[in-house]
Amino acid sequence: MDKETLSYYNTNSNDFIENTLNVDFAEIQNKFMDKLQAGSYILDFGCGSGRDAKCFLKHGYTVDAIDGSEELCRFAGEYTGLDVKCMYFQDLDEIEKYDAIWACSSILHCSREELALVMNKMSTALKPAGLIYTSFKYGEYEGLRNGRYFTDMTEESLEKLLAEVPGLQVEELWVTSDVRPGRGEEKWLNLFLRKK
């Protein structure tokens, strides 16, 4: 991951946590959980504040959580009670371990080139027919934006990306507005991917 992006999260962790921890994300969390068996094993991949990991724990799921930012890992560990692992997305090396991977607004910080590698690693880490939720800012921009690296996605660019990730197929795709106050004009591409 881009060093500037990690530096941003370490330096601005308090603001980031304040802006995301209490955002109502229940609609998408519930949509995700509705697709899982009770007690499924979830990887929160880029867990940020730990908001979503805590939700899944509360609903009886087994959860591993990772993030690249040491400051966010520290907070998320205290908040969730999990041993949150500080690691880069590219270092995921599990094989058929998880029923599902939750990558909410996280892998969008990878470059377009790295995304195919990371998503292939995610596919390998899933059990057969495993599920991924992930989201990208909607658009065609790639590069630094407000101190962080972003790769935005449209339906067309996603299709090109998934051609390089043969183990995954789109189960559902939809566009939403940002749920944070005052950011409703920002659009997000949400998707459920299923391991073949």
PDB file of C-alpha atoms in Angstrom:
ATOM      1  CA  MET A   1       0.000   0.000   0.000  1.00  0.00           C
ATOM      2  CA  ASP A   2       1.028   3.550  -0.706  1.00  0.00           C
ATOM      3  CA  LYS A   3       3.156   4.938   2.187  1.00  0.00           C
ATOM      4  CA  GLU A   4       1.424   8.311   1.991  1.00  0.00           C
ATOM      5  CA  THR A   5      -1.967   6.637   2.523  1.00  0.00           C
ATOM      6  CA  LEU A   6      -0.759   4.749   5.602  1.00  0.00           C
ATOM      7  CA  SER A   7       0.860   7.900   6.943  1.00  0.00           C
ATOM      8  CA  TYR A   8      -2.476   9.700   6.457  1.00  0.00           C
ATOM      9  CA  TYR A   9      -4.342   7.097   8.528  1.00  0.00           C
ATOM     10  CA  ASN A  10      -1.710   7.031  11.270  1.00  0.00           C
ATOM     11  CA  THR A  11      -1.625  10.834  11.496  1.00  0.00           C
ATOM     12  CA  ASN A  12      -5.387  11.403  11.155  1.00  0.00           C
ATOM     13  CA  SER A  13      -6.642   8.291  12.958  1.00  0.00           C
ATOM     14  CA  ASN A  14      -8.663  10.231  15.563  1.00  0.00           C
ATOM     15  CA  ASP A  15     -10.535  12.241  12.921  1.00  0.00           C
ATOM     16  CA  PHE A  16     -11.093   9.153  10.771  1.00  0.00           C
ATOM     17  CA  ILE A  17     -12.471   7.174  13.724  1.00  0.00           C
ATOM     18  CA  GLU A  18     -14.712  10.065  14.766  1.00  0.00           C
ATOM     19  CA  ASN A  19     -16.114  10.346  11.217  1.00  0.00           C
ATOM     20  CA  THR A  20     -16.745   6.630  10.645  1.00  0.00           C
ATOM     21  CA  LEU A  21     -17.291   4.840  13.961  1.00  0.00           C
ATOM     22  CA  ASN A  22     -20.943   5.783  14.457  1.00  0.00           C
ATOM     23  CA  VAL A  23     -22.018   5.942  10.817  1.00  0.00           C
ATOM     24  CA  ASP A  24     -25.179   3.869  10.335  1.00  0.00           C
ATOM     25  CA  PHE A  25     -24.041   1.113   7.996  1.00  0.00           C
ATOM     26  CA  ALA A  26     -26.686  -1.405   9.107  1.00  0.00           C
ATOM     27  CA  GLU A  27     -28.381  -1.763   5.719  1.00  0.00           C
ATOM     28  CA  ILE A  28     -25.272  -3.127   4.000  1.00  0.00           C
ATOM     29  CA  GLN A  29     -24.053  -5.036   7.086  1.00  0.00           C
ATOM     30  CA  ASN A  30     -27.439  -6.812   7.238  1.00  0.00           C
ATOM     31  CA  LYS A  31     -27.427  -7.508   3.500  1.00  0.00           C
ATOM     32  CA  PHE A  32     -24.007  -9.160   3.969  1.00  0.00           C
ATOM     33  CA  MET A  33     -25.017 -11.162   7.050  1.00  0.00           C
ATOM     34  CA  ASP A  34     -28.221 -12.350   5.335  1.00  0.00           C
ATOM     35  CA  LYS A  35     -25.993 -14.172   2.829  1.00  0.00           C
ATOM     36  CA  LEU A  36     -24.026 -16.015   5.553  1.00  0.00           C
ATOM     37  CA  GLN A  37     -24.618 -19.088   7.688  1.00  0.00           C
ATOM     38  CA  ALA A  38     -24.788 -18.587  11.453  1.00  0.00           C
ATOM     39  CA  GLY A  39     -21.300 -18.527  12.981  1.00  0.00           C
ATOM     40  CA  SER A  40     -19.505 -17.996   9.657  1.00  0.00           C
ATOM     41  CA  TYR A  41     -15.808 -17.064   9.748  1.00  0.00           C
ATOM     42  CA  ILE A  42     -15.329 -13.483   8.472  1.00  0.00           C
ATOM     43  CA  LEU A  43     -12.160 -11.560   7.648  1.00  0.00           C
ATOM     44  CA  ASP A  44     -12.592  -7.796   8.120  1.00  0.00           C
ATOM     45  CA  PHE A  45     -10.030  -6.762   5.518  1.00  0.00           C
ATOM     46  CA  GLY A  46      -9.000  -3.188   6.283  1.00  0.00           C
ATOM     47  CA  CYS A  47     -11.063  -2.881   9.460  1.00  0.00           C
ATOM     48  CA  GLY A  48     -10.451   0.826  10.167  1.00  0.00           C
ATOM     49  CA  SER A  49     -12.082   1.719  13.490  1.00  0.00           C
ATOM     50  CA  GLY A  50     -13.399  -1.827  14.015  1.00  0.00           C
ATOM     51  CA  ARG A  51     -17.037  -0.699  13.596  1.00  0.00           C
ATOM     52  CA  ASP A  52     -18.016  -3.559  11.290  1.00  0.00           C
ATOM     53  CA  ALA A  53     -15.964  -6.253  13.042  1.00  0.00           C
ATOM     54  CA  LYS A  54     -17.737  -5.355  16.295  1.00  0.00           C
ATOM     55  CA  CYS A  55     -21.130  -5.638  14.579  1.00  0.00           C
ATOM     56  CA  PHE A  56     -20.304  -9.100  13.207  1.00  0.00           C
ATOM     57  CA  LEU A  57     -19.002 -10.288  16.591  1.00  0.00           C
ATOM     58  CA  LYS A  58     -22.214  -9.085  18.232  1.00  0.00           C
ATOM     59  CA  HIS A  59     -24.183 -11.226  15.764  1.00  0.00           C
ATOM     60  CA  GLY A  60     -22.235 -14.358  16.680  1.00  0.00           C
ATOM     61  CA  TYR A  61     -19.759 -14.558  13.812  1.00  0.00           C
ATOM     62  CA  THR A  62     -16.101 -15.505  14.198  1.00  0.00           C
ATOM     63  CA  VAL A  63     -14.004 -12.548  13.052  1.00  0.00           C
ATOM     64  CA  ASP A  64     -10.379 -11.848  12.151  1.00  0.00           C
ATOM     65  CA  ALA A  65      -9.515  -8.200  11.547  1.00  0.00           C
ATOM     66  CA  ILE A  66      -6.530  -6.614   9.832  1.00  0.00           C
ATOM     67  CA  ASP A  67      -5.470  -3.118   8.841  1.00  0.00           C
ATOM     68  CA  GLY A  68      -2.299  -1.504   7.507  1.00  0.00           C
ATOM     69  CA  SER A  69      -2.385   1.423   9.935  1.00  0.00           C
ATOM     70  CA  GLU A  70      -0.834   0.786  13.341  1.00  0.00           C
ATOM     71  CA  GLU A  71      -2.955   3.510  14.948  1.00  0.00           C
ATOM     72  CA  LEU A  72      -6.200   2.094  13.565  1.00  0.00           C
ATOM     73  CA  CYS A  73      -5.184  -1.440  14.585  1.00  0.00           C
ATOM     74  CA  ARG A  74      -4.555  -0.234  18.140  1.00  0.00           C
ATOM     75  CA  PHE A  75      -7.941   1.482  18.394  1.00  0.00           C
ATOM     76  CA  ALA A  76      -9.862  -1.339  16.672  1.00  0.00           C
ATOM     77  CA  GLY A  77      -8.239  -3.900  18.970  1.00  0.00           C
ATOM     78  CA  GLU A  78      -9.335  -1.976  22.066  1.00  0.00           C
ATOM     79  CA  TYR A  79     -12.803  -1.345  20.640  1.00  0.00           C
ATOM     80  CA  THR A  80     -13.533  -4.923  19.536  1.00  0.00           C
ATOM     81  CA  GLY A  81     -11.426  -6.985  21.950  1.00  0.00           C
ATOM     82  CA  LEU A  82      -9.845  -8.702  18.926  1.00  0.00           C
ATOM     83  CA  ASP A  83      -6.141  -9.136  18.314  1.00  0.00           C
ATOM     84  CA  VAL A  84      -6.157  -6.928  15.214  1.00  0.00           C
ATOM     85  CA  LYS A  85      -3.249  -7.785  12.939  1.00  0.00           C
ATOM     86  CA  CYS A  86      -1.269  -4.954  11.331  1.00  0.00           C
ATOM     87  CA  MET A  87      -0.480  -6.067   7.783  1.00  0.00           C
ATOM     88  CA  TYR A  88      -0.723  -5.025   4.145  1.00  0.00           C
ATOM     89  CA  PHE A  89      -3.419  -6.408   1.855  1.00  0.00           C
ATOM     90  CA  GLN A  90      -0.704  -7.840  -0.414  1.00  0.00           C
ATOM     91  CA  ASP A  91       0.546 -10.029   2.472  1.00  0.00           C
ATOM     92  CA  LEU A  92      -2.667 -12.059   2.822  1.00  0.00           C
ATOM     93  CA  ASP A  93      -1.614 -15.687   2.400  1.00  0.00           C
ATOM     94  CA  GLU A  94      -4.439 -17.826   3.822  1.00  0.00           C
ATOM     95  CA  ILE A  95      -5.865 -20.749   1.851  1.00  0.00           C
ATOM     96  CA  GLU A  96      -9.622 -21.525   2.012  1.00  0.00           C
ATOM     97  CA  LYS A  97      -9.869 -20.216   5.585  1.00  0.00           C
ATOM     98  CA  TYR A  98     -12.798 -17.771   5.487  1.00  0.00           C
ATOM     99  CA  ASP A  99     -16.493 -18.062   4.655  1.00  0.00           C
ATOM    100  CA  ALA A 100     -16.579 -14.353   3.833  1.00  0.00           C
ATOM    101  CA  ILE A 101     -14.373 -11.275   3.478  1.00  0.00           C
ATOM    102  CA  TRP A 102     -15.650  -7.791   4.314  1.00  0.00           C
ATOM    103  CA  ALA A 103     -13.519  -5.181   2.502  1.00  0.00           C
ATOM    104  CA  CYS A 104     -15.561  -2.030   3.024  1.00  0.00           C
ATOM    105  CA  SER A 105     -13.904   1.065   1.474  1.00  0.00           C
ATOM    106  CA  SER A 106     -10.500  -0.545   1.972  1.00  0.00           C
ATOM    107  CA  ILE A 107      -8.943  -2.211  -1.073  1.00  0.00           C
ATOM    108  CA  LEU A 108      -9.805   0.940  -3.047  1.00  0.00           C
ATOM    109  CA  HIS A 109      -6.480   2.259  -1.686  1.00  0.00           C
ATOM    110  CA  CYS A 110      -4.580  -0.272  -3.825  1.00  0.00           C
ATOM    111  CA  SER A 111      -3.336   0.747  -7.256  1.00  0.00           C
ATOM    112  CA  ARG A 112      -5.166  -0.758 -10.231  1.00  0.00           C
ATOM    113  CA  GLU A 113      -2.147  -3.021 -10.777  1.00  0.00           C
ATOM    114  CA  GLU A 114      -2.140  -4.255  -7.155  1.00  0.00           C
ATOM    115  CA  LEU A 115      -5.899  -4.796  -7.054  1.00  0.00           C
ATOM    116  CA  ALA A 116      -5.816  -7.889  -9.278  1.00  0.00           C
ATOM    117  CA  LEU A 117      -3.085  -9.428  -7.072  1.00  0.00           C
ATOM    118  CA  VAL A 118      -4.944  -8.594  -3.850  1.00  0.00           C
ATOM    119  CA  MET A 119      -8.280  -9.867  -5.144  1.00  0.00           C
ATOM    120  CA  ASN A 120      -6.707 -13.131  -6.286  1.00  0.00           C
ATOM    121  CA  LYS A 121      -5.283 -13.518  -2.761  1.00  0.00           C
ATOM    122  CA  MET A 122      -8.746 -12.805  -1.326  1.00  0.00           C
ATOM    123  CA  SER A 123     -10.219 -15.484  -3.578  1.00  0.00           C
ATOM    124  CA  THR A 124      -7.589 -17.985  -2.412  1.00  0.00           C
ATOM    125  CA  ALA A 125      -8.325 -17.147   1.241  1.00  0.00           C
ATOM    126  CA  LEU A 126     -12.041 -17.926   0.781  1.00  0.00           C
ATOM    127  CA  LYS A 127     -13.617 -21.342   1.145  1.00  0.00           C
ATOM    128  CA  PRO A 128     -15.421 -22.596  -1.989  1.00  0.00           C
ATOM    129  CA  ALA A 129     -18.531 -20.448  -2.684  1.00  0.00           C
ATOM    130  CA  GLY A 130     -17.225 -17.871  -0.191  1.00  0.00           C
ATOM    131  CA  LEU A 131     -18.483 -14.280  -0.300  1.00  0.00           C
ATOM    132  CA  ILE A 132     -16.760 -10.878  -0.599  1.00  0.00           C
ATOM    133  CA  TYR A 133     -18.320  -7.492   0.031  1.00  0.00           C
ATOM    134  CA  THR A 134     -16.290  -4.550  -1.189  1.00  0.00           C
ATOM    135  CA  SER A 135     -16.857  -0.959  -2.284  1.00  0.00           C
ATOM    136  CA  PHE A 136     -15.141   1.687  -4.394  1.00  0.00           C
ATOM    137  CA  LYS A 137     -15.749   5.366  -5.006  1.00  0.00           C
ATOM    138  CA  TYR A 138     -17.671   5.570  -8.271  1.00  0.00           C
ATOM    139  CA  GLY A 139     -15.674   6.939 -11.169  1.00  0.00           C
ATOM    140  CA  GLU A 140     -12.543   6.516 -13.265  1.00  0.00           C
ATOM    141  CA  TYR A 141      -9.969   8.403 -11.191  1.00  0.00           C
ATOM    142  CA  GLU A 142      -6.761   6.760  -9.951  1.00  0.00           C
ATOM    143  CA  GLY A 143      -4.203   8.600  -7.846  1.00  0.00           C
ATOM    144  CA  LEU A 144      -3.781  10.725  -4.730  1.00  0.00           C
ATOM    145  CA  ARG A 145      -6.860  12.508  -3.373  1.00  0.00           C
ATOM    146  CA  ASN A 146      -6.643  14.468  -0.095  1.00  0.00           C
ATOM    147  CA  GLY A 147      -3.515  12.630   1.038  1.00  0.00           C
ATOM    148  CA  ARG A 148      -4.660   9.090   0.182  1.00  0.00           C
ATOM    149  CA  TYR A 149      -4.331   6.907  -2.927  1.00  0.00           C
ATOM    150  CA  PHE A 150      -7.617   5.847  -4.523  1.00  0.00           C
ATOM    151  CA  THR A 151      -8.586   3.614  -7.405  1.00  0.00           C
ATOM    152  CA  ASP A 152     -12.177   4.439  -8.345  1.00  0.00           C
ATOM    153  CA  MET A 153     -14.369   1.971 -10.248  1.00  0.00           C
ATOM    154  CA  THR A 154     -17.227   1.910 -12.716  1.00  0.00           C
ATOM    155  CA  GLU A 155     -19.070  -1.170 -13.947  1.00  0.00           C
ATOM    156  CA  GLU A 156     -16.793  -1.191 -17.017  1.00  0.00           C
ATOM    157  CA  SER A 157     -13.473  -0.908 -15.143  1.00  0.00           C
ATOM    158  CA  LEU A 158     -14.653  -3.545 -12.654  1.00  0.00           C
ATOM    159  CA  GLU A 159     -15.395  -5.933 -15.509  1.00  0.00           C
ATOM    160  CA  LYS A 160     -11.853  -5.455 -16.841  1.00  0.00           C
ATOM    161  CA  LEU A 161     -10.377  -6.011 -13.381  1.00  0.00           C
ATOM    162  CA  LEU A 162     -12.362  -9.201 -12.758  1.00  0.00           C
ATOM    163  CA  ALA A 163     -11.113 -10.630 -16.060  1.00  0.00           C
ATOM    164  CA  GLU A 164      -7.794 -10.915 -14.169  1.00  0.00           C
ATOM    165  CA  VAL A 165      -9.417 -12.600 -11.149  1.00  0.00           C
ATOM    166  CA  PRO A 166     -10.873 -15.796 -12.627  1.00  0.00           C
ATOM    167  CA  GLY A 167     -11.939 -17.266  -9.272  1.00  0.00           C
ATOM    168  CA  LEU A 168     -14.564 -14.567  -8.561  1.00  0.00           C
ATOM    169  CA  GLN A 169     -17.853 -13.588 -10.143  1.00  0.00           C
ATOM    170  CA  VAL A 170     -20.250 -10.716  -9.445  1.00  0.00           C
ATOM    171  CA  GLU A 171     -23.306 -11.787  -7.480  1.00  0.00           C
ATOM    172  CA  GLU A 172     -24.759  -8.316  -6.969  1.00  0.00           C
ATOM    173  CA  LEU A 173     -23.700  -4.758  -7.820  1.00  0.00           C
ATOM    174  CA  TRP A 174     -25.343  -1.469  -6.860  1.00  0.00           C
ATOM    175  CA  VAL A 175     -24.552   2.236  -6.523  1.00  0.00           C
ATOM    176  CA  THR A 176     -25.223   4.184  -3.300  1.00  0.00           C
ATOM    177  CA  SER A 177     -24.719   7.687  -1.944  1.00  0.00           C
ATOM    178  CA  ASP A 178     -22.191   8.259   0.848  1.00  0.00           C
ATOM    179  CA  VAL A 179     -23.814   7.706   4.259  1.00  0.00           C
ATOM    180  CA  ARG A 180     -21.663  10.281   6.074  1.00  0.00           C
ATOM    181  CA  PRO A 181     -23.377  13.604   6.844  1.00  0.00           C
ATOM    182  CA  GLY A 182     -22.851  16.204   4.103  1.00  0.00           C
ATOM    183  CA  ARG A 183     -21.325  13.691   1.664  1.00  0.00           C
ATOM    184  CA  GLY A 184     -24.480  12.404  -0.034  1.00  0.00           C
ATOM    185  CA  GLU A 185     -23.349  13.648  -3.449  1.00  0.00           C
ATOM    186  CA  GLU A 186     -20.449  11.142  -3.401  1.00  0.00           C
ATOM    187  CA  LYS A 187     -21.363   7.879  -5.135  1.00  0.00           C
ATOM    188  CA  TRP A 188     -20.087   4.396  -4.263  1.00  0.00           C
ATOM    189  CA  LEU A 189     -19.976   1.177  -6.273  1.00  0.00           C
ATOM    190  CA  ASN A 190     -20.885  -1.714  -3.950  1.00  0.00           C
ATOM    191  CA  LEU A 191     -20.532  -5.327  -4.846  1.00  0.00           C
ATOM    192  CA  PHE A 192     -20.903  -8.864  -3.647  1.00  0.00           C
ATOM    193  CA  LEU A 193     -18.471 -11.258  -5.272  1.00  0.00           C
ATOM    194  CA  ARG A 194     -18.812 -15.022  -4.986  1.00  0.00           C
ATOM    195  CA  LYS A 195     -15.965 -17.536  -5.247  1.00  0.00           C
ATOM    196  CA  LYS A 196     -16.694 -19.952  -8.062  1.00  0.00           C
TER     197      LYS A 196
END
